[in-house]
Amino acid sequence: MFHQHFLSAAGTDLGPLDSGERVLWQGHCAVAEYAFDEASSLPRWTLPEETDVLVTDRRVRYTHPTESTVSSGELFWLWPQHLRVQPGNREVGRNATVTQIQLVCNGPDGSFPALVFAGGTLASVGDADRLANVMRQAIARFRVENANELGVPAQQARMLSRLVIGPEFSNYQGGEGQTVTLLGSVQVPAPEPAYQEPAQFEEPDPAPVSSAPVSATPVSASRAYFDRPGLDADAQRAHEALRAEQDSRYAEPDLASRAASLAARIAGLVSTDETPGGHPNNLSAYLNADVDPGTAR
């Protein structure tokens, strides 16, 4: 089972931005990935408040360098299904919660991986609202401008166009928060499993004397990946099947009610002061819990 989606392998260089890609916001804050379908889950990985965060018209990228390596990752605007601002409460001490921006995605096998941003430059609810408005507009505009390539139906493109101009997030400390459902999202692909080198083989003991030649067993197999006939065709068929499944969902008349129900369920997972498993819903507490990036809970 895969346990993370949005963090690259340690030391990965994400490279420069694409040609024509525009920077919309830059700052620093804590970043973490959660499993929103698992109500009492700990973060799958965390990066501290010093993490550099860059929001462009195509994605959000985050990088945290240390003396020994660099932790980085990104989330493209293809994937977010819900965007939520969850204000912190008015409590202090252990019961205090921090204001969060949550990007919830539709993952494989019915999962809902989510990126959470908090602290740092997002010092107040107003700061989180302003960044969430930038993200909402960027995601909606990206999907409208690329509707044909993404297979977004015309009706959904019109609804997304409205999100470019409103409604804006407007929250207050201790409030219930706000969630926006983003139509036309693409399912997050499952990460590639880590490649494991085949076990080494030792040469067999010499065979009994025989007139037939004996060939030695190789010490180890090659580390390279090999293509196989039909691999590209299989990938294309899988993509078409996913697109057909999404189109069928878009055509269902109860899409809006199901999206609203899911948004409410997601909000319920994070709007309480304490999760059902007894863990405080406090990102700062989690960030101090010595969670290793890339390590499953």
Tab-separated table of N, CA, C and O in Angstrom, residues 40-164:
chain	number	residue	atom	x	y	z
A	40	SER	N	-8.261	9.349	12.076
A	40	SER	CA	-7.322	9.488	13.194
A	40	SER	C	-5.872	9.366	12.756
A	40	SER	O	-4.999	9.098	13.575
A	41	SER	N	-5.610	9.559	11.472
A	41	SER	CA	-4.256	9.336	10.966
A	41	SER	C	-3.309	10.459	11.349
A	41	SER	O	-3.693	11.620	11.467
A	42	LEU	N	-2.052	10.094	11.550
A	42	LEU	CA	-0.973	11.065	11.704
A	42	LEU	C	-0.513	11.492	10.309
A	42	LEU	O	-0.831	10.831	9.315
A	43	PRO	N	0.233	12.579	10.203
A	43	PRO	CA	0.711	12.988	8.883
A	43	PRO	C	1.641	11.942	8.286
A	43	PRO	O	2.404	11.291	8.988
A	44	ARG	N	1.573	11.801	6.975
A	44	ARG	CA	2.450	10.852	6.289
A	44	ARG	C	3.872	11.397	6.210
A	44	ARG	O	4.826	10.643	6.183
A	45	TRP	N	4.002	12.691	6.124
A	45	TRP	CA	5.290	13.364	6.193
A	45	TRP	C	5.039	14.829	6.521
A	45	TRP	O	3.932	15.332	6.334
A	46	THR	N	6.052	15.480	7.021
A	46	THR	CA	5.932	16.902	7.364
A	46	THR	C	7.197	17.639	6.977
A	46	THR	O	8.294	17.074	6.973
A	47	LEU	N	7.045	18.914	6.664
A	47	LEU	CA	8.160	19.835	6.462
A	47	LEU	C	7.913	21.041	7.362
A	47	LEU	O	6.767	21.458	7.532
A	48	PRO	N	8.948	21.632	7.946
A	48	PRO	CA	8.769	22.682	8.954
A	48	PRO	C	8.335	24.024	8.375
A	48	PRO	O	8.235	24.196	7.151
A	49	GLU	N	8.102	24.979	9.269
A	49	GLU	CA	7.602	26.289	8.866
A	49	GLU	C	8.576	27.055	7.984
A	49	GLU	O	8.178	28.006	7.309
A	50	GLU	N	9.841	26.658	7.989
A	50	GLU	CA	10.827	27.344	7.144
A	50	GLU	C	10.779	26.886	5.695
A	50	GLU	O	11.555	27.365	4.856
A	51	THR	N	9.891	25.972	5.354
A	51	THR	CA	9.809	25.446	3.991
A	51	THR	C	9.414	26.545	3.007
A	51	THR	O	8.457	27.288	3.234
A	52	ASP	N	10.162	26.669	1.911
A	52	ASP	CA	9.843	27.632	0.854
A	52	ASP	C	8.695	27.093	0.007
A	52	ASP	O	8.755	25.961	-0.490
A	53	VAL	N	7.664	27.894	-0.160
A	53	VAL	CA	6.480	27.495	-0.926
A	53	VAL	C	6.292	28.464	-2.078
A	53	VAL	O	6.362	29.691	-1.901
A	54	LEU	N	6.066	27.907	-3.268
A	54	LEU	CA	5.898	28.698	-4.477
A	54	LEU	C	4.599	28.277	-5.161
A	54	LEU	O	4.417	27.106	-5.484
A	55	VAL	N	3.706	29.226	-5.374
A	55	VAL	CA	2.437	28.966	-6.058
A	55	VAL	C	2.505	29.609	-7.434
A	55	VAL	O	2.783	30.815	-7.555
A	56	THR	N	2.276	28.820	-8.476
A	56	THR	CA	2.282	29.331	-9.844
A	56	THR	C	0.909	29.098	-10.473
A	56	THR	O	-0.004	28.597	-9.833
A	57	ASP	N	0.798	29.451	-11.742
A	57	ASP	CA	-0.470	29.246	-12.434
A	57	ASP	C	-0.657	27.792	-12.855
A	57	ASP	O	-1.674	27.466	-13.480
A	58	ARG	N	0.290	26.906	-12.488
A	58	ARG	CA	0.178	25.498	-12.875
A	58	ARG	C	0.282	24.530	-11.712
A	58	ARG	O	-0.120	23.376	-11.826
A	59	ARG	N	0.831	24.968	-10.562
A	59	ARG	CA	1.082	24.042	-9.458
A	59	ARG	C	1.519	24.790	-8.216
A	59	ARG	O	1.732	26.004	-8.242
A	60	VAL	N	1.686	24.035	-7.123
A	60	VAL	CA	2.327	24.541	-5.920
A	60	VAL	C	3.556	23.672	-5.682
A	60	VAL	O	3.492	22.439	-5.785
A	61	ARG	N	4.699	24.317	-5.397
A	61	ARG	CA	5.957	23.615	-5.158
A	61	ARG	C	6.486	24.006	-3.788
A	61	ARG	O	6.271	25.136	-3.329
A	62	TYR	N	7.212	23.092	-3.148
A	62	TYR	CA	7.742	23.370	-1.806
A	62	TYR	C	9.098	22.702	-1.675
A	62	TYR	O	9.326	21.588	-2.158
A	63	THR	N	10.026	23.402	-1.013
A	63	THR	CA	11.402	22.943	-0.893
A	63	THR	C	11.940	23.308	0.482
A	63	THR	O	11.773	24.446	0.934
A	64	HIS	N	12.576	22.332	1.133
A	64	HIS	CA	13.216	22.596	2.423
A	64	HIS	C	14.614	21.990	2.414
A	64	HIS	O	14.784	20.778	2.520
A	65	PRO	N	15.660	22.828	2.279
A	65	PRO	CA	17.031	22.310	2.286
A	65	PRO	C	17.561	22.161	3.706
A	65	PRO	O	17.212	22.929	4.609
A	66	THR	N	18.375	21.144	3.913
A	66	THR	CA	19.100	20.963	5.168
A	66	THR	C	20.577	20.843	4.839
A	66	THR	O	20.981	20.949	3.673
A	67	GLU	N	21.406	20.607	5.852
A	67	GLU	CA	22.842	20.492	5.619
A	67	GLU	C	23.185	19.278	4.766
A	67	GLU	O	24.186	19.280	4.059
A	68	SER	N	22.365	18.239	4.840
A	68	SER	CA	22.715	16.996	4.164
A	68	SER	C	21.897	16.711	2.907
A	68	SER	O	22.367	16.026	2.004
A	69	THR	N	20.668	17.222	2.820
A	69	THR	CA	19.830	16.890	1.671
A	69	THR	C	18.775	17.969	1.473
A	69	THR	O	18.716	18.953	2.203
A	70	VAL	N	17.921	17.763	0.458
A	70	VAL	CA	16.831	18.677	0.158
A	70	VAL	C	15.538	17.875	0.074
A	70	VAL	O	15.481	16.855	-0.617
A	71	SER	N	14.522	18.325	0.800
A	71	SER	CA	13.198	17.711	0.711
A	71	SER	C	12.320	18.626	-0.135
A	71	SER	O	12.258	19.834	0.110
A	72	SER	N	11.660	18.067	-1.134
A	72	SER	CA	10.868	18.894	-2.036
A	72	SER	C	9.716	18.084	-2.612
A	72	SER	O	9.705	16.852	-2.558
A	73	GLY	N	8.755	18.785	-3.156
A	73	GLY	CA	7.617	18.133	-3.791
A	73	GLY	C	6.762	19.157	-4.498
A	73	GLY	O	7.048	20.369	-4.488
A	74	GLU	N	5.685	18.690	-5.118
A	74	GLU	CA	4.797	19.588	-5.850
A	74	GLU	C	3.439	18.929	-6.048
A	74	GLU	O	3.302	17.704	-5.971
A	75	LEU	N	2.440	19.761	-6.273
A	75	LEU	CA	1.094	19.293	-6.572
A	75	LEU	C	0.578	20.123	-7.739
A	75	LEU	O	0.493	21.353	-7.651
A	76	PHE	N	0.263	19.460	-8.852
A	76	PHE	CA	-0.216	20.151	-10.040
A	76	PHE	C	-1.705	20.459	-9.895
A	76	PHE	O	-2.437	19.766	-9.183
A	77	TRP	N	-2.158	21.474	-10.601
A	77	TRP	CA	-3.560	21.893	-10.506
A	77	TRP	C	-4.510	20.917	-11.186
A	77	TRP	O	-5.720	21.131	-11.202
A	78	LEU	N	-3.996	19.821	-11.736
A	78	LEU	CA	-4.853	18.749	-12.239
A	78	LEU	C	-5.622	18.059	-11.107
A	78	LEU	O	-6.720	17.562	-11.314
A	79	TRP	N	-5.058	18.019	-9.901
A	79	TRP	CA	-5.503	17.058	-8.900
A	79	TRP	C	-6.441	17.546	-7.812
A	79	TRP	O	-7.308	16.780	-7.396
A	80	PRO	N	-6.320	18.758	-7.275
A	80	PRO	CA	-7.171	19.102	-6.132
A	80	PRO	C	-8.664	19.011	-6.458
A	80	PRO	O	-9.137	19.509	-7.472
A	81	GLN	N	-9.404	18.354	-5.574
A	81	GLN	CA	-10.847	18.212	-5.726
A	81	GLN	C	-11.607	19.151	-4.783
A	81	GLN	O	-12.706	19.584	-5.075
A	82	HIS	N	-10.992	19.451	-3.649
A	82	HIS	CA	-11.589	20.371	-2.676
A	82	HIS	C	-10.491	21.275	-2.118
A	82	HIS	O	-9.375	20.826	-1.869
A	83	LEU	N	-10.843	22.540	-1.929
A	83	LEU	CA	-9.951	23.519	-1.319
A	83	LEU	C	-10.659	24.075	-0.088
A	83	LEU	O	-11.779	24.577	-0.192
A	84	ARG	N	-10.024	23.955	1.072
A	84	ARG	CA	-10.668	24.366	2.312
A	84	ARG	C	-9.730	25.247	3.135
A	84	ARG	O	-8.522	24.986	3.205
A	85	VAL	N	-10.310	26.261	3.759
A	85	VAL	CA	-9.628	27.039	4.784
A	85	VAL	C	-10.264	26.651	6.117
A	85	VAL	O	-11.470	26.809	6.304
A	86	GLN	N	-9.448	26.109	7.008
A	86	GLN	CA	-9.899	25.703	8.339
A	86	GLN	C	-9.267	26.646	9.362
A	86	GLN	O	-8.085	26.515	9.682
A	87	PRO	N	-10.021	27.635	9.868
A	87	PRO	CA	-9.430	28.575	10.828
A	87	PRO	C	-9.060	27.878	12.131
A	87	PRO	O	-9.690	26.905	12.546
A	88	GLY	N	-8.040	28.389	12.797
A	88	GLY	CA	-7.710	27.901	14.120
A	88	GLY	C	-8.754	28.352	15.130
A	88	GLY	O	-9.526	29.288	14.881
A	89	ASN	N	-8.781	27.676	16.271
A	89	ASN	CA	-9.758	28.060	17.294
A	89	ASN	C	-9.188	29.165	18.190
A	89	ASN	O	-8.098	29.677	17.968
A	90	ARG	N	-9.938	29.510	19.215
A	90	ARG	CA	-9.529	30.586	20.118
A	90	ARG	C	-8.874	30.050	21.387
A	90	ARG	O	-8.622	30.807	22.321
A	91	GLU	N	-8.620	28.741	21.432
A	91	GLU	CA	-8.042	28.138	22.622
A	91	GLU	C	-6.536	28.390	22.672
A	91	GLU	O	-5.914	28.803	21.688
A	92	VAL	N	-5.949	28.111	23.820
A	92	VAL	CA	-4.496	28.193	23.986
A	92	VAL	C	-4.012	26.878	24.564
A	92	VAL	O	-4.788	26.072	25.081
A	93	GLY	N	-2.703	26.626	24.457
A	93	GLY	CA	-2.143	25.399	25.008
A	93	GLY	C	-2.430	24.185	24.144
A	93	GLY	O	-2.497	24.272	22.909
A	94	ARG	N	-2.637	23.061	24.800
A	94	ARG	CA	-2.789	21.796	24.078
A	94	ARG	C	-4.017	21.783	23.171
A	94	ARG	O	-4.038	21.133	22.124
A	95	ASN	N	-5.078	22.480	23.549
A	95	ASN	CA	-6.312	22.461	22.774
A	95	ASN	C	-6.316	23.465	21.622
A	95	ASN	O	-7.285	23.536	20.870
A	96	ALA	N	-5.251	24.243	21.481
A	96	ALA	CA	-5.202	25.242	20.414
A	96	ALA	C	-4.995	24.556	19.067
A	96	ALA	O	-4.287	23.554	18.954
A	97	THR	N	-5.646	25.067	18.047
A	97	THR	CA	-5.462	24.578	16.682
A	97	THR	C	-4.997	25.726	15.803
A	97	THR	O	-5.293	26.897	16.079
A	98	VAL	N	-4.263	25.395	14.757
A	98	VAL	CA	-3.725	26.418	13.866
A	98	VAL	C	-4.578	26.512	12.608
A	98	VAL	O	-5.223	25.554	12.195
A	99	THR	N	-4.557	27.687	11.996
A	99	THR	CA	-5.275	27.879	10.736
A	99	THR	C	-4.569	27.111	9.628
A	99	THR	O	-3.345	27.139	9.510
A	100	GLN	N	-5.362	26.414	8.804
A	100	GLN	CA	-4.799	25.551	7.772
A	100	GLN	C	-5.465	25.817	6.426
A	100	GLN	O	-6.653	26.143	6.355
A	101	ILE	N	-4.675	25.635	5.370
A	101	ILE	CA	-5.217	25.526	4.011
A	101	ILE	C	-5.069	24.067	3.612
A	101	ILE	O	-3.984	23.490	3.715
A	102	GLN	N	-6.158	23.475	3.158
A	102	GLN	CA	-6.166	22.048	2.847
A	102	GLN	C	-6.547	21.837	1.379
A	102	GLN	O	-7.595	22.318	0.930
A	103	LEU	N	-5.697	21.154	0.641
A	103	LEU	CA	-5.969	20.771	-0.742
A	103	LEU	C	-6.217	19.268	-0.757
A	103	LEU	O	-5.284	18.474	-0.655
A	104	VAL	N	-7.478	18.875	-0.868
A	104	VAL	CA	-7.870	17.470	-0.791
A	104	VAL	C	-8.043	16.921	-2.207
A	104	VAL	O	-8.720	17.531	-3.045
A	105	CYS	N	-7.429	15.778	-2.472
A	105	CYS	CA	-7.441	15.188	-3.812
A	105	CYS	C	-8.153	13.839	-3.786
A	105	CYS	O	-8.301	13.204	-2.742
A	106	ASN	N	-8.566	13.403	-4.959
A	106	ASN	CA	-9.167	12.086	-5.126
A	106	ASN	C	-8.048	11.124	-5.512
A	106	ASN	O	-7.488	11.220	-6.592
A	107	GLY	N	-7.719	10.202	-4.602
A	107	GLY	CA	-6.607	9.296	-4.835
A	107	GLY	C	-7.045	7.911	-5.258
A	107	GLY	O	-8.239	7.627	-5.385
A	108	PRO	N	-6.109	7.012	-5.485
A	108	PRO	CA	-6.430	5.646	-5.892
A	108	PRO	C	-7.093	4.864	-4.765
A	108	PRO	O	-6.893	5.145	-3.585
A	109	ASP	N	-7.917	3.889	-5.142
A	109	ASP	CA	-8.554	2.975	-4.188
A	109	ASP	C	-9.419	3.701	-3.166
A	109	ASP	O	-9.494	3.324	-1.995
A	110	GLY	N	-10.098	4.759	-3.597
A	110	GLY	CA	-11.010	5.458	-2.712
A	110	GLY	C	-10.349	6.290	-1.640
A	110	GLY	O	-10.997	6.686	-0.671
A	111	SER	N	-9.070	6.604	-1.782
A	111	SER	CA	-8.356	7.397	-0.778
A	111	SER	C	-8.484	8.881	-1.097
A	111	SER	O	-8.828	9.271	-2.209
A	112	PHE	N	-8.192	9.721	-0.086
A	112	PHE	CA	-8.241	11.164	-0.257
A	112	PHE	C	-6.989	11.796	0.344
A	112	PHE	O	-7.021	12.358	1.438
A	113	PRO	N	-5.854	11.700	-0.369
A	113	PRO	CA	-4.638	12.362	0.127
A	113	PRO	C	-4.802	13.873	0.052
A	113	PRO	O	-5.468	14.399	-0.841
A	114	ALA	N	-4.210	14.568	1.015
A	114	ALA	CA	-4.370	16.018	1.060
A	114	ALA	C	-3.082	16.681	1.498
A	114	ALA	O	-2.346	16.162	2.334
A	115	LEU	N	-2.827	17.846	0.916
A	115	LEU	CA	-1.729	18.706	1.345
A	115	LEU	C	-2.279	19.760	2.292
A	115	LEU	O	-3.347	20.339	2.032
A	116	VAL	N	-1.558	20.003	3.375
A	116	VAL	CA	-1.976	20.987	4.367
A	116	VAL	C	-0.853	22.007	4.536
A	116	VAL	O	0.322	21.632	4.671
A	117	PHE	N	-1.210	23.295	4.520
A	117	PHE	CA	-0.257	24.382	4.692
A	117	PHE	C	-0.666	25.183	5.932
A	117	PHE	O	-1.844	25.508	6.113
A	118	ALA	N	0.304	25.526	6.776
A	118	ALA	CA	-0.011	26.265	8.002
A	118	ALA	C	1.238	26.936	8.548
A	118	ALA	O	2.368	26.530	8.260
A	119	GLY	N	1.040	27.971	9.379
A	119	GLY	CA	2.146	28.631	10.053
A	119	GLY	C	2.992	29.459	9.108
A	119	GLY	O	2.654	29.695	7.949
A	120	GLY	N	4.134	29.910	9.609
A	120	GLY	CA	5.048	30.704	8.789
A	120	GLY	C	4.409	31.993	8.309
A	120	GLY	O	3.883	32.787	9.094
A	121	THR	N	4.427	32.194	6.996
A	121	THR	CA	3.833	33.387	6.398
A	121	THR	C	2.329	33.442	6.627
A	121	THR	O	1.732	34.522	6.608
A	122	LEU	N	1.707	32.292	6.835
A	122	LEU	CA	0.262	32.237	7.084
A	122	LEU	C	0.006	32.474	8.565
A	122	LEU	O	-0.506	31.611	9.276
A	123	ALA	N	0.352	33.660	9.032
A	123	ALA	CA	0.302	33.955	10.458
A	123	ALA	C	-1.109	34.206	10.963
A	123	ALA	O	-1.380	34.054	12.154
A	124	SER	N	-2.022	34.579	10.081
A	124	SER	CA	-3.385	34.895	10.495
A	124	SER	C	-4.383	34.229	9.561
A	124	SER	O	-4.026	33.719	8.493
A	125	VAL	N	-5.650	34.252	9.967
A	125	VAL	CA	-6.710	33.706	9.118
A	125	VAL	C	-6.778	34.492	7.815
A	125	VAL	O	-6.988	33.920	6.736
A	126	GLY	N	-6.579	35.820	7.892
A	126	GLY	CA	-6.600	36.633	6.682
A	126	GLY	C	-5.508	36.245	5.701
A	126	GLY	O	-5.725	36.233	4.485
A	127	ASP	N	-4.319	35.919	6.212
A	127	ASP	CA	-3.225	35.472	5.339
A	127	ASP	C	-3.617	34.177	4.619
A	127	ASP	O	-3.346	34.016	3.423
A	128	ALA	N	-4.223	33.238	5.346
A	128	ALA	CA	-4.648	31.974	4.747
A	128	ALA	C	-5.742	32.208	3.712
A	128	ALA	O	-5.744	31.580	2.640
A	129	ASP	N	-6.683	33.097	4.009
A	129	ASP	CA	-7.742	33.406	3.048
A	129	ASP	C	-7.161	33.948	1.752
A	129	ASP	O	-7.570	33.554	0.652
A	130	ARG	N	-6.196	34.862	1.865
A	130	ARG	CA	-5.625	35.463	0.657
A	130	ARG	C	-4.902	34.421	-0.194
A	130	ARG	O	-5.030	34.417	-1.425
A	131	LEU	N	-4.126	33.534	0.431
A	131	LEU	CA	-3.443	32.499	-0.338
A	131	LEU	C	-4.444	31.513	-0.930
A	131	LEU	O	-4.297	31.079	-2.080
A	132	ALA	N	-5.469	31.149	-0.174
A	132	ALA	CA	-6.485	30.225	-0.692
A	132	ALA	C	-7.210	30.837	-1.888
A	132	ALA	O	-7.550	30.129	-2.850
A	133	ASN	N	-7.451	32.152	-1.870
A	133	ASN	CA	-8.075	32.811	-3.022
A	133	ASN	C	-7.176	32.730	-4.250
A	133	ASN	O	-7.644	32.516	-5.376
A	134	VAL	N	-5.859	32.888	-4.048
A	134	VAL	CA	-4.915	32.769	-5.168
A	134	VAL	C	-4.970	31.347	-5.738
A	134	VAL	O	-5.017	31.149	-6.963
A	135	MET	N	-4.975	30.348	-4.864
A	135	MET	CA	-5.029	28.957	-5.320
A	135	MET	C	-6.340	28.661	-6.045
A	135	MET	O	-6.348	28.001	-7.099
A	136	ARG	N	-7.462	29.119	-5.487
A	136	ARG	CA	-8.766	28.868	-6.105
A	136	ARG	C	-8.815	29.437	-7.516
A	136	ARG	O	-9.235	28.765	-8.462
A	137	GLN	N	-8.380	30.677	-7.677
A	137	GLN	CA	-8.397	31.290	-8.993
A	137	GLN	C	-7.450	30.582	-9.955
A	137	GLN	O	-7.782	30.377	-11.131
A	138	ALA	N	-6.258	30.203	-9.469
A	138	ALA	CA	-5.275	29.541	-10.332
A	138	ALA	C	-5.789	28.187	-10.818
A	138	ALA	O	-5.650	27.842	-11.995
A	139	ILE	N	-6.379	27.403	-9.908
A	139	ILE	CA	-6.892	26.084	-10.283
A	139	ILE	C	-8.030	26.214	-11.276
A	139	ILE	O	-8.075	25.530	-12.308
A	140	ALA	N	-8.985	27.107	-10.989
A	140	ALA	CA	-10.136	27.276	-11.875
A	140	ALA	C	-9.701	27.761	-13.257
A	140	ALA	O	-10.146	27.239	-14.289
A	141	ARG	N	-8.810	28.751	-13.282
A	141	ARG	CA	-8.359	29.292	-14.571
A	141	ARG	C	-7.590	28.234	-15.364
A	141	ARG	O	-7.750	28.116	-16.588
A	142	PHE	N	-6.740	27.455	-14.681
A	142	PHE	CA	-5.975	26.415	-15.365
A	142	PHE	C	-6.912	25.413	-16.036
A	142	PHE	O	-6.690	24.998	-17.177
A	143	ARG	N	-7.972	25.024	-15.347
A	143	ARG	CA	-8.881	24.011	-15.903
A	143	ARG	C	-9.764	24.578	-17.004
A	143	ARG	O	-10.109	23.866	-17.947
A	144	VAL	N	-10.122	25.836	-16.895
A	144	VAL	CA	-10.907	26.461	-17.964
A	144	VAL	C	-10.059	26.607	-19.229
A	144	VAL	O	-10.505	26.283	-20.335
A	145	GLU	N	-8.837	27.076	-19.071
A	145	GLU	CA	-7.974	27.293	-20.229
A	145	GLU	C	-7.534	25.993	-20.885
A	145	GLU	O	-7.146	25.999	-22.057
A	146	ASN	N	-7.543	24.893	-20.132
A	146	ASN	CA	-7.123	23.595	-20.678
A	146	ASN	C	-8.273	22.595	-20.672
A	146	ASN	O	-8.057	21.390	-20.557
A	147	ALA	N	-9.508	23.102	-20.813
A	147	ALA	CA	-10.693	22.243	-20.706
A	147	ALA	C	-10.688	21.124	-21.741
A	147	ALA	O	-11.033	19.977	-21.435
A	148	ASN	N	-10.317	21.425	-22.974
A	148	ASN	CA	-10.315	20.394	-24.020
A	148	ASN	C	-9.307	19.298	-23.723
A	148	ASN	O	-9.597	18.108	-23.868
A	149	GLU	N	-8.097	19.697	-23.313
A	149	GLU	CA	-7.064	18.705	-23.024
A	149	GLU	C	-7.423	17.857	-21.806
A	149	GLU	O	-7.100	16.670	-21.744
A	150	LEU	N	-8.105	18.452	-20.827
A	150	LEU	CA	-8.459	17.731	-19.603
A	150	LEU	C	-9.778	16.986	-19.719
A	150	LEU	O	-10.124	16.203	-18.836
A	151	GLY	N	-10.520	17.240	-20.803
A	151	GLY	CA	-11.813	16.590	-20.953
A	151	GLY	C	-12.880	17.151	-20.037
A	151	GLY	O	-13.807	16.448	-19.632
A	152	VAL	N	-12.775	18.438	-19.694
A	152	VAL	CA	-13.763	19.074	-18.828
A	152	VAL	C	-14.972	19.469	-19.671
A	152	VAL	O	-14.829	20.235	-20.635
A	153	PRO	N	-16.179	18.984	-19.347
A	153	PRO	CA	-17.377	19.336	-20.120
A	153	PRO	C	-17.641	20.838	-20.082
A	153	PRO	O	-17.230	21.548	-19.152
A	154	ALA	N	-18.357	21.333	-21.088
A	154	ALA	CA	-18.614	22.770	-21.208
A	154	ALA	C	-19.359	23.311	-19.999
A	154	ALA	O	-19.079	24.425	-19.527
A	155	GLN	N	-20.322	22.549	-19.479
A	155	GLN	CA	-21.087	23.019	-18.325
A	155	GLN	C	-20.188	23.213	-17.106
A	155	GLN	O	-20.306	24.203	-16.378
A	156	GLN	N	-19.273	22.280	-16.897
A	156	GLN	CA	-18.350	22.410	-15.775
A	156	GLN	C	-17.370	23.561	-15.997
A	156	GLN	O	-16.985	24.252	-15.042
A	157	ALA	N	-16.950	23.758	-17.232
A	157	ALA	CA	-16.041	24.873	-17.527
A	157	ALA	C	-16.708	26.202	-17.195
A	157	ALA	O	-16.055	27.123	-16.673
A	158	ARG	N	-18.019	26.318	-17.482
A	158	ARG	CA	-18.734	27.552	-17.142
A	158	ARG	C	-18.792	27.746	-15.633
A	158	ARG	O	-18.631	28.873	-15.129
A	159	MET	N	-19.010	26.651	-14.883
A	159	MET	CA	-19.051	26.759	-13.428
A	159	MET	C	-17.680	27.116	-12.866
A	159	MET	O	-17.566	27.887	-11.909
A	160	LEU	N	-16.624	26.571	-13.466
A	160	LEU	CA	-15.268	26.912	-13.035
A	160	LEU	C	-14.943	28.371	-13.314
A	160	LEU	O	-14.211	29.015	-12.551
A	161	SER	N	-15.488	28.905	-14.402
A	161	SER	CA	-15.233	30.304	-14.739
A	161	SER	C	-15.724	31.229	-13.629
A	161	SER	O	-15.127	32.283	-13.375
A	162	ARG	N	-16.801	30.828	-12.961
A	162	ARG	CA	-17.318	31.653	-11.873
A	162	ARG	C	-16.354	31.677	-10.684
A	162	ARG	O	-16.298	32.663	-9.949
A	163	LEU	N	-15.624	30.566	-10.496
A	163	LEU	CA	-14.685	30.510	-9.381
A	163	LEU	C	-13.484	31.433	-9.593
A	163	LEU	O	-12.775	31.760	-8.645
A	164	VAL	N	-13.243	31.829	-10.847
A	164	VAL	CA	-12.128	32.737	-11.110
A	164	VAL	C	-12.391	34.104	-10.480
A	164	VAL	O	-11.462	34.795	-10.050
